[in-house]
Short mmCIF file of C-alpha atoms in Angstrom, two decimals:
data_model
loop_
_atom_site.label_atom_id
_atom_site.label_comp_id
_atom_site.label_asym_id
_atom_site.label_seq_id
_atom_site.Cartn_x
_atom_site.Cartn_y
_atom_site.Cartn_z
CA UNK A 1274 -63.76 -20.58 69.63
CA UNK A 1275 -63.83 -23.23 72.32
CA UNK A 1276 -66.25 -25.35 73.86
CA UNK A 1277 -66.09 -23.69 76.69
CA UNK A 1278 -66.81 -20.39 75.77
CA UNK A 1279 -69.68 -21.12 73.39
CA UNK A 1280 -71.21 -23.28 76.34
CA UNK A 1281 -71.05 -20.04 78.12
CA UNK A 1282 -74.00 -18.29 75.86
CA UNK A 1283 -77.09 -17.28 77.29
CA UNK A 1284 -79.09 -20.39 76.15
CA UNK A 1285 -82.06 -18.68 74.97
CA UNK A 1286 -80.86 -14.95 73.58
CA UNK A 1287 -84.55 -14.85 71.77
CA UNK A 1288 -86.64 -14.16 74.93
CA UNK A 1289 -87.80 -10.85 75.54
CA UNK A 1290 -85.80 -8.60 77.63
CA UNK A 1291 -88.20 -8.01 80.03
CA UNK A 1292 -87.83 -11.58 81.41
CA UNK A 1293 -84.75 -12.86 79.88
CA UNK A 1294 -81.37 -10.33 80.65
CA UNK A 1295 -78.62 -12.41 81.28
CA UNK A 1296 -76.38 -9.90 80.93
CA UNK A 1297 -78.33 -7.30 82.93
CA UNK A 1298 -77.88 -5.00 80.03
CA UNK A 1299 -79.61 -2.21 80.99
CA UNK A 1300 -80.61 -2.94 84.25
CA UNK A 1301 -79.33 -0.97 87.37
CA UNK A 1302 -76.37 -3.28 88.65
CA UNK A 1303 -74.17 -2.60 91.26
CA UNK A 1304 -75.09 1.78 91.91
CA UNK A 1305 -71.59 2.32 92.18
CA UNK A 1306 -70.44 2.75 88.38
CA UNK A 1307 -72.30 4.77 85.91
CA UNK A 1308 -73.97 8.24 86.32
CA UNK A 1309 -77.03 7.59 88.44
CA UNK A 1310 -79.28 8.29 85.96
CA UNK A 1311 -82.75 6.90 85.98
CA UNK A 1312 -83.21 7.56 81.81
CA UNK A 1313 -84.37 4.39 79.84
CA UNK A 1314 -81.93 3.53 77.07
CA UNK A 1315 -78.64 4.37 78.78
CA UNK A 1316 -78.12 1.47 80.40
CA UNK A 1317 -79.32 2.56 83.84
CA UNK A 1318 -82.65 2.69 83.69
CA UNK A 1319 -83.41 0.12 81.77
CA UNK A 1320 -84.37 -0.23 78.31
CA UNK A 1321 -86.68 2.73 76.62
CA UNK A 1322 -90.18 2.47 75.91
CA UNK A 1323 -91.75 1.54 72.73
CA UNK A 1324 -93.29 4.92 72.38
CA UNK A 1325 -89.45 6.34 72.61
CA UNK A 1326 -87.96 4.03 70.23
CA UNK A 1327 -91.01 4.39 67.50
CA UNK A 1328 -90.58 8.40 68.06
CA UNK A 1329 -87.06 7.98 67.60
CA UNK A 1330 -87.34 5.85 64.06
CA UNK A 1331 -89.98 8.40 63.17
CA UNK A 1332 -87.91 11.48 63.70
CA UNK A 1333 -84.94 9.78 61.87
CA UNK A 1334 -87.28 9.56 58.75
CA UNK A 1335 -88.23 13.15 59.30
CA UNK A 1336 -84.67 14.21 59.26
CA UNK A 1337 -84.59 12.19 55.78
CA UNK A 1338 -87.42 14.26 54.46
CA UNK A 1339 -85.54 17.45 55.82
CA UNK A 1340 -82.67 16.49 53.74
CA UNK A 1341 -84.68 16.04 50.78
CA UNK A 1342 -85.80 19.58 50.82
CA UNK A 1343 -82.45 20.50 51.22
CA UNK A 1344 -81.82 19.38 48.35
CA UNK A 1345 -85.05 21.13 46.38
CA UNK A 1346 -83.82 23.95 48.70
CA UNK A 1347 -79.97 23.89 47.39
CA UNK A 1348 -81.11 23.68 43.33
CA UNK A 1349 -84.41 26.83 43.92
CA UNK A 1350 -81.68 28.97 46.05
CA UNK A 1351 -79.26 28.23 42.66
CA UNK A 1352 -81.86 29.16 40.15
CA UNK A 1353 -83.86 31.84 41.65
CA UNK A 1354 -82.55 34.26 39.46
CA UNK A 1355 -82.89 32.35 36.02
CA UNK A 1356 -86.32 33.65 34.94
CA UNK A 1357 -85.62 33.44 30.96
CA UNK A 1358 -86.59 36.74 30.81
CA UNK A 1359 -90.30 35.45 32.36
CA UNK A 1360 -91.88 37.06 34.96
CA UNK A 1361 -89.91 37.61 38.38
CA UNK A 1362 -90.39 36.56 42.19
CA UNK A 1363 -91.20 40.27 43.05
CA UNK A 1364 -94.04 40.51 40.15
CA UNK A 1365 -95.70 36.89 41.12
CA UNK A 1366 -95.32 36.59 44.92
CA UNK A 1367 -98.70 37.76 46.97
CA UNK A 1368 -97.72 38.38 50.39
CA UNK A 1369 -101.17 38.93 51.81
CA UNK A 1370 -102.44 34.97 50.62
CA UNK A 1371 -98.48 33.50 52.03
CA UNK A 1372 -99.56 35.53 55.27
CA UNK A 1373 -102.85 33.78 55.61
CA UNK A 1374 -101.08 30.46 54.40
CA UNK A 1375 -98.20 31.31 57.40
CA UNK A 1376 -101.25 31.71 59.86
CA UNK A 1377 -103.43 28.60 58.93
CA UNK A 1378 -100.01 26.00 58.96
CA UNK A 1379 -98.87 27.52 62.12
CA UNK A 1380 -102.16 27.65 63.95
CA UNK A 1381 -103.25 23.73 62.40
CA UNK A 1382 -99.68 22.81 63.85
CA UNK A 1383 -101.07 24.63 67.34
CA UNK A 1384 -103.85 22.72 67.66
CA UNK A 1385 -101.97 19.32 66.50
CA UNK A 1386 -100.17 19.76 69.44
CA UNK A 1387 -103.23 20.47 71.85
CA UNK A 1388 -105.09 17.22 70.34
CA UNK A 1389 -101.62 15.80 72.22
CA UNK A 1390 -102.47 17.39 74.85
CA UNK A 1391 -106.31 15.86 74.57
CA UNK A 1392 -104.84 12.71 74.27
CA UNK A 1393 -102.64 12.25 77.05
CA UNK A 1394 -105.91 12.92 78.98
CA UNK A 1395 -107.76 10.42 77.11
CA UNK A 1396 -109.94 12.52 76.23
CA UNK A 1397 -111.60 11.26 72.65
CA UNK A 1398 -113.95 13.86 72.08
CA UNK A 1399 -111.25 16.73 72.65
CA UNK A 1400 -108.96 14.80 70.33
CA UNK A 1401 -110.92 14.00 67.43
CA UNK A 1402 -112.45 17.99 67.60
CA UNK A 1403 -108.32 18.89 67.87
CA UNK A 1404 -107.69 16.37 65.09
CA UNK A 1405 -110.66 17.85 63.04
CA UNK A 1406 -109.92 21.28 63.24
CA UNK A 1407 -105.98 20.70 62.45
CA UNK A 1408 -107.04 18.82 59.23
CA UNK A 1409 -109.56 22.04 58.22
CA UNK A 1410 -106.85 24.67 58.93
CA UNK A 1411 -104.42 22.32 56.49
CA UNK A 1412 -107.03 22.10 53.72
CA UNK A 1413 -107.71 25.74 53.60
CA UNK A 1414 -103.66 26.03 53.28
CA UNK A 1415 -103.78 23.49 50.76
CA UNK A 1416 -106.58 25.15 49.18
CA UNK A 1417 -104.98 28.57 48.90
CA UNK A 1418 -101.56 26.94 47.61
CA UNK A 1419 -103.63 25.49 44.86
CA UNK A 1420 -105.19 28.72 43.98
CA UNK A 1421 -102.04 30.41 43.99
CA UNK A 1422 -100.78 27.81 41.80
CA UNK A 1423 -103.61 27.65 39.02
CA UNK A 1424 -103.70 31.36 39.13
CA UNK A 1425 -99.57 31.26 38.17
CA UNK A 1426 -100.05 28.88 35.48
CA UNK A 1427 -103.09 30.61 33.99
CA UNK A 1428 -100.94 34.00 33.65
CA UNK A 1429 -98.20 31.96 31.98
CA UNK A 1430 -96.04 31.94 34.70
CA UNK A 1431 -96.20 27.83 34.45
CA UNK A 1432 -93.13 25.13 35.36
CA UNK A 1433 -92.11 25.58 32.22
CA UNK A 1434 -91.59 28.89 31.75
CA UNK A 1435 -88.47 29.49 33.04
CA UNK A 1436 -85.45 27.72 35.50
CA UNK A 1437 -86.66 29.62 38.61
CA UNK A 1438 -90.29 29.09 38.05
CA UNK A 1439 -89.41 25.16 37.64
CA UNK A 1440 -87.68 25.23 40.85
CA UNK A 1441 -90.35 27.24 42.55
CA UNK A 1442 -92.66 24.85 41.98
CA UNK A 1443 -90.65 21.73 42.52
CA UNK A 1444 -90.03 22.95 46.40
CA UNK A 1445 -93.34 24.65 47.44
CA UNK A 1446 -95.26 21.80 45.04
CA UNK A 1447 -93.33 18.89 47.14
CA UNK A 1448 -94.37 20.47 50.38
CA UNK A 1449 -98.27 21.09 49.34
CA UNK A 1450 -97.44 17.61 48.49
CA UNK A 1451 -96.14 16.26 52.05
CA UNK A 1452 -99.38 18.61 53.28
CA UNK A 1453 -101.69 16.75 51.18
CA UNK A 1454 -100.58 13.51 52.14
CA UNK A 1455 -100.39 14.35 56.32
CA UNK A 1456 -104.53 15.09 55.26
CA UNK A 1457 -104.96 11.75 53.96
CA UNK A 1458 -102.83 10.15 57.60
CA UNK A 1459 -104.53 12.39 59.64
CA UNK A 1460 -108.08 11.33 58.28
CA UNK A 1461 -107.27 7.63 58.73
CA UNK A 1462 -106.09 8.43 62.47
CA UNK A 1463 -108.98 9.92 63.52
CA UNK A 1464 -110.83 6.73 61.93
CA UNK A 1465 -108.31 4.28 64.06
CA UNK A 1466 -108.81 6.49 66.80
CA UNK A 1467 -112.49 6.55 66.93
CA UNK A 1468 -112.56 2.40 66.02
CA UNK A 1469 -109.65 0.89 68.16
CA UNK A 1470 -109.41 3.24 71.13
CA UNK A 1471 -106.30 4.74 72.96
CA UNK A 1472 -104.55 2.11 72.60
CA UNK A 1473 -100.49 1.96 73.26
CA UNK A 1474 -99.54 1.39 69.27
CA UNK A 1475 -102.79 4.25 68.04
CA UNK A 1476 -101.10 6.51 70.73
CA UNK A 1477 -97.54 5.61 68.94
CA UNK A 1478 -99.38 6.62 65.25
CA UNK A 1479 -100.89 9.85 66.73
CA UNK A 1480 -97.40 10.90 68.14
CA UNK A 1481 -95.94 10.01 64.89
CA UNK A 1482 -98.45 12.48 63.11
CA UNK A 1483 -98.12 14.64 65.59
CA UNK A 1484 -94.27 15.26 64.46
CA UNK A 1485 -94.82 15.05 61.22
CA UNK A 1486 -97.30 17.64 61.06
CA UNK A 1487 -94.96 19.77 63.23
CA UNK A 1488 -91.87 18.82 61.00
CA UNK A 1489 -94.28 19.87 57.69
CA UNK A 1490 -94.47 23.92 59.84
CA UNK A 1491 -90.78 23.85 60.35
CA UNK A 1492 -89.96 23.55 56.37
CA UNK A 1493 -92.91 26.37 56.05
CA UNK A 1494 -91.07 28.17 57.78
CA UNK A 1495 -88.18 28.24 55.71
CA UNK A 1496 -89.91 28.51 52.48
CA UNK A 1497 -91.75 31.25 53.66
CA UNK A 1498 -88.48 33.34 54.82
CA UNK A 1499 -86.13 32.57 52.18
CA UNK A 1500 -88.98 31.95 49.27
CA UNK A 1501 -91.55 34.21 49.41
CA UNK A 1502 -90.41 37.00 51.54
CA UNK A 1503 -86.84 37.08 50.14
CA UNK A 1504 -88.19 36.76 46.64
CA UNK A 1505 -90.06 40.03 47.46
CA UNK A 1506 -87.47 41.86 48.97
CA UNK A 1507 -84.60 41.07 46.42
CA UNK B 1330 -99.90 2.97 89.13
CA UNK B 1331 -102.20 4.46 86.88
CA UNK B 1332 -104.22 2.50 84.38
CA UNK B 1333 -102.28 4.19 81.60
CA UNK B 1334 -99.10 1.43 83.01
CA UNK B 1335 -101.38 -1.20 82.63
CA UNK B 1336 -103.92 -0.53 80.18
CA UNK B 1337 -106.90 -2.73 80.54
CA UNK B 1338 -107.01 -6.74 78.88
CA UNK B 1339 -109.45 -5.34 75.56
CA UNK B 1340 -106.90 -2.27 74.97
CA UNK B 1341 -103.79 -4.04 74.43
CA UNK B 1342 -102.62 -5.32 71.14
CA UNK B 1343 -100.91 -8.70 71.56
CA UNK B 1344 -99.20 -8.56 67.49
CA UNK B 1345 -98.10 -5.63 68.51
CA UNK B 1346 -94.41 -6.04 67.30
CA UNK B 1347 -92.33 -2.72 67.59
CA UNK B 1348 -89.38 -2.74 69.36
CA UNK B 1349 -88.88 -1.77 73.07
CA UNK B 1350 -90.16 -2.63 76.59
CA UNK B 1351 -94.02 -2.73 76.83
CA UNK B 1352 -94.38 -0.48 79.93
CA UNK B 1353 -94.45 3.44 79.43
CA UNK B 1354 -92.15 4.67 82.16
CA UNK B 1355 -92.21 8.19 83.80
CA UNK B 1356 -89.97 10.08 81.27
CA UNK B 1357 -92.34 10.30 78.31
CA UNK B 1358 -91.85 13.51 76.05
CA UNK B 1359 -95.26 15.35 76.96
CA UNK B 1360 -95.51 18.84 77.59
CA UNK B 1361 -98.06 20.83 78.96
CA UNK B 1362 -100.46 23.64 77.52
CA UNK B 1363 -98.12 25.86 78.79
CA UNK B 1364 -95.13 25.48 76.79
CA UNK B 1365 -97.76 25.20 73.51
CA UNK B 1366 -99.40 28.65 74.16
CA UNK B 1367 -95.84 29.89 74.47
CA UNK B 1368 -94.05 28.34 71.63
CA UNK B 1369 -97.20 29.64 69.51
CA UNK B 1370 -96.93 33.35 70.62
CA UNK B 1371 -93.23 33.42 69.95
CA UNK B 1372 -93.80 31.79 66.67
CA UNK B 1373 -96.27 34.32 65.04
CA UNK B 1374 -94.24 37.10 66.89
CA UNK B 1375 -91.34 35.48 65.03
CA UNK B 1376 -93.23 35.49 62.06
CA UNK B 1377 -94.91 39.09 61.72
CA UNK B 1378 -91.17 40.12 62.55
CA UNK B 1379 -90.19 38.19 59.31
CA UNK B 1380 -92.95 39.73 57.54
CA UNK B 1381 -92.45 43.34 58.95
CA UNK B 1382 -88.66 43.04 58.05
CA UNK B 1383 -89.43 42.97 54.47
CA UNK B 1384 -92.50 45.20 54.29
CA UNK B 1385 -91.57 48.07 56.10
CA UNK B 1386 -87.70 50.11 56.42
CA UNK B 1387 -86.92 49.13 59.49
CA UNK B 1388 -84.23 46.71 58.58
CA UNK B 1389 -81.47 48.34 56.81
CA UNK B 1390 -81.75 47.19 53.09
CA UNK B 1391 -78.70 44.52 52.69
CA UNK B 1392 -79.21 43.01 56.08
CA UNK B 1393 -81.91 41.76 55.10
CA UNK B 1394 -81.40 38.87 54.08
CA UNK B 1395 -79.40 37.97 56.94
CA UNK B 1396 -82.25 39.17 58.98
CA UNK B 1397 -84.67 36.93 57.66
CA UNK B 1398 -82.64 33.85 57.67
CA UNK B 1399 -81.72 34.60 61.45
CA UNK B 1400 -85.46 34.74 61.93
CA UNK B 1401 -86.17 31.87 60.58
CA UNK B 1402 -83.20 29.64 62.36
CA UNK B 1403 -84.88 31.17 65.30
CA UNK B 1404 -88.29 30.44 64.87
CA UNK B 1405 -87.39 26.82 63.83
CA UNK B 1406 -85.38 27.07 66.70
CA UNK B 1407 -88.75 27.79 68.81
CA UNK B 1408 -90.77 25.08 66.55
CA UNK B 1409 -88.25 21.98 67.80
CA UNK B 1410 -88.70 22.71 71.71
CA UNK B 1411 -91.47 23.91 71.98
CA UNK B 1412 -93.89 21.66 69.67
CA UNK B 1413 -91.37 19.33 68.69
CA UNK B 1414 -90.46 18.68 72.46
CA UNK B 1415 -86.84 18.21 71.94
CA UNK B 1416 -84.60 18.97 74.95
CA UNK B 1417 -81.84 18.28 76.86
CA UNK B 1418 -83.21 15.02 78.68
CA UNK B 1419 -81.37 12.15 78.83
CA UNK B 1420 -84.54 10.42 76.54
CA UNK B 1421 -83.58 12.89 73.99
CA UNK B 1422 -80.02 12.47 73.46
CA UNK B 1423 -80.38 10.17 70.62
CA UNK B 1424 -82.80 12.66 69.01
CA UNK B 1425 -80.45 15.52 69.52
CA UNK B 1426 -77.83 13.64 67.88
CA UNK B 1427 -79.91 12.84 65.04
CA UNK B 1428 -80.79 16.35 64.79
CA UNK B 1429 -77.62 17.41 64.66
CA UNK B 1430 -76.44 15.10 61.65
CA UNK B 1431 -79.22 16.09 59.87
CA UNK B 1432 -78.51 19.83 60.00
CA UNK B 1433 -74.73 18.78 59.16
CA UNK B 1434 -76.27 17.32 56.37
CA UNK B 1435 -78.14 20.48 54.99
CA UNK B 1436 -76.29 22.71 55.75
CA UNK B 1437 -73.46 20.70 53.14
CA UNK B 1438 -76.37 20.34 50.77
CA UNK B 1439 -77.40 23.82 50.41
CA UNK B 1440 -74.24 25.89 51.20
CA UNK B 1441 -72.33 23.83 49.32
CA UNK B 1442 -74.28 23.46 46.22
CA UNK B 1443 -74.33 27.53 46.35
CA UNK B 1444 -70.56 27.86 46.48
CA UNK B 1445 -70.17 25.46 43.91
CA UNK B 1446 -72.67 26.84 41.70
CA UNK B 1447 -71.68 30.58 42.13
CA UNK B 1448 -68.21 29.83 41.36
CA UNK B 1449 -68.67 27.47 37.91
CA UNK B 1450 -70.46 30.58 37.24
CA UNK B 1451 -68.25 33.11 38.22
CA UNK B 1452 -65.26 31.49 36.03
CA UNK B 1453 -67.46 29.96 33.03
CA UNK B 1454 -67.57 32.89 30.31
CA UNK B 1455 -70.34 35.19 30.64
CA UNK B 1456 -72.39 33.56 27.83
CA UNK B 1457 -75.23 36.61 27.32
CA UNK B 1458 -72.25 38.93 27.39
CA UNK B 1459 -70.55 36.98 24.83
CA UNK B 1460 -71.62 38.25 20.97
CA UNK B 1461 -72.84 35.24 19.35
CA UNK B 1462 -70.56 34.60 16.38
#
């Protein structure tokens, strides 16, 4: 490479983009090329928001957690039927208790999404009564997954027992697990929240949780279907 | 300008470090009470379907199972607009991409460990058929 073109650099490429853009990357430049559009991150409308970008990284780990159900998914949907001779999906499974589980997740993810709602108003009281009641409506899940559980494992019907039963709880164990731990995150939220304020990076966290929580409903969802209800039905 | 733009002096974090521009610009991903209420009514109407599929004879017995797994694309389906706020904005593209890998992804994992399982099975000797010798 040449003198010349080197010398041609931006001299300082560390500054922020906000004040430094040689290049104009991402800024609107002539109106003639390109589509128009005003969106942040295409190049048009200049570079997206932090709150995007975090959302973006978060949802990127969520699809990395997805995947590792898959996988818990891929090995229970293999060994459903390998009871040892133990007990069987249809003689364990309590559809009345995954019904009330169903309703609790699904109604906790509801009222995730209006503490959103409360926060976009900056409203702290809404949000932390939002944030409250979401955590209550997971523990009584929680609660009922470890009854279900203790019960199982006092009638014999342990991990050990048999292939399907180790895979049964591997899956619906690693989400009570993921449930457990969104608790613990959502308790320290409302803490930040309630100490630092709205600000723009305890917004970011909240949002975070906020998908999380929702992302937690969407693999209920499928282990409630093709788990419980299929177990039943088979 | 709102004071959300320019949140006051004691609100901002100056270590704050993740990527992206400072500002919060008009498109941000919030939706209203409206679309909550709704994607929560079609949920647990998605739901008691699921349930009423397998408790009651409505459903023809072997479609069952394809019942319930349509029911439950479709009420994930509901779950990622709806609460999950992903659409077809231009903010979201990324996302949808994303999305879309990661279902690629699965759907290899699980499918594919299924096929590969029921057919080692299927052409492995029938071991509690077999007499033990």
């Amino acid at each position: 490479m040449s003198e010349a073109t080197t010398g041609a650099l931006p001299s300082d490429i560390s500054a922020r983009s906000g004040t430094h853009d040689p290049y104009r990357i991402g800024r609107p430049h002539d109106g003639l090329h390109g589509h128009g559009s005003e969106a942040t991150g295409h190049g048009e409308g200049g570079p997206a928001s932090r709150f995007v970008i975090t959302a973006y990284g978060f949802w990127i780990f969520l699809l990395s957690d997805i995947i590792i159900f898959s996988a818990f998914f891929a090995s229970y949907a293999v060994l459903s039927r390998a009871t040892a001779g133990g007990p069987t999906a249809p003689e364990l499974f309590e559809l009345p208790s995954v019904a009330v589980q169903t309703g609790l997740l699904l109604t906790s993810s509801f009222t995730s999404g209006l503490s959103s709602l409360a926060t976009h108003r900056r409203d702290m009281a809404w949000t932390q009564i939002w944030l409250l009641t979401s955590g209550l409506l997971g523990a009584g899940f929680l609660l009922l997954e470890v009854q279900e559980f203790t019960a199982m494992i006092g009638e014999g019907a342990g991990p050990t027992r048999s292939a399907f039963l180790s895979s049964f709880f591997a899956l619906v164990g690693c989400h009570g697990l993921h449930v457990g731990l969104g608790l613990l995150w959502l308790g320290t939220m409302m803490a930040q929240l309630w100490v630092k304020g709205f600000r723009a990076d305890i917004r970011r966290r909240l949002h975070c949780f906020n998908l999380f929580w929702h992302a937690l409903d969407i693999v209920w969802i499928a282990i409630f279907s093709l788990v419980y209800l299929l177990g039943v039905s088979s | 300008m709102s004071s959300q733009d320019h949140p006051p002096r004691h609100l901002r974090d100056f270590d704050d470090a993740a990527p992206g521009e400072e500002e919060l610009n008009q498109r941000e991903p919030i939706g209203g009470l409206g679309g909550y209420v709704i994607g929560f009514a079609l949920a647990i109407l998605l739901t008691a379907a699921s349930f009423a599929t397998v408790q009651t004879d409505l459903i023809y017995g072997p479609a069952v199972v394809s019942a319930l797994v349509v029911l439950a694309i479709g009420q994930m389906g509901v779950h990622l607009v709806f609460f999950l706020h992903l659409t077809t904005g231009p903010d979201n593209t990324n996302n949808v991409l994303a999305l879309a890998f990661g279902v690629f992804i699965v759907v290899l994992v699980v499918l594919g460990s299924i096929w590969i399982m029921w057919n080692l099975d299927y052409n492995m000797m029938r071991m509690h058929e077999v007499p033990l010798l």
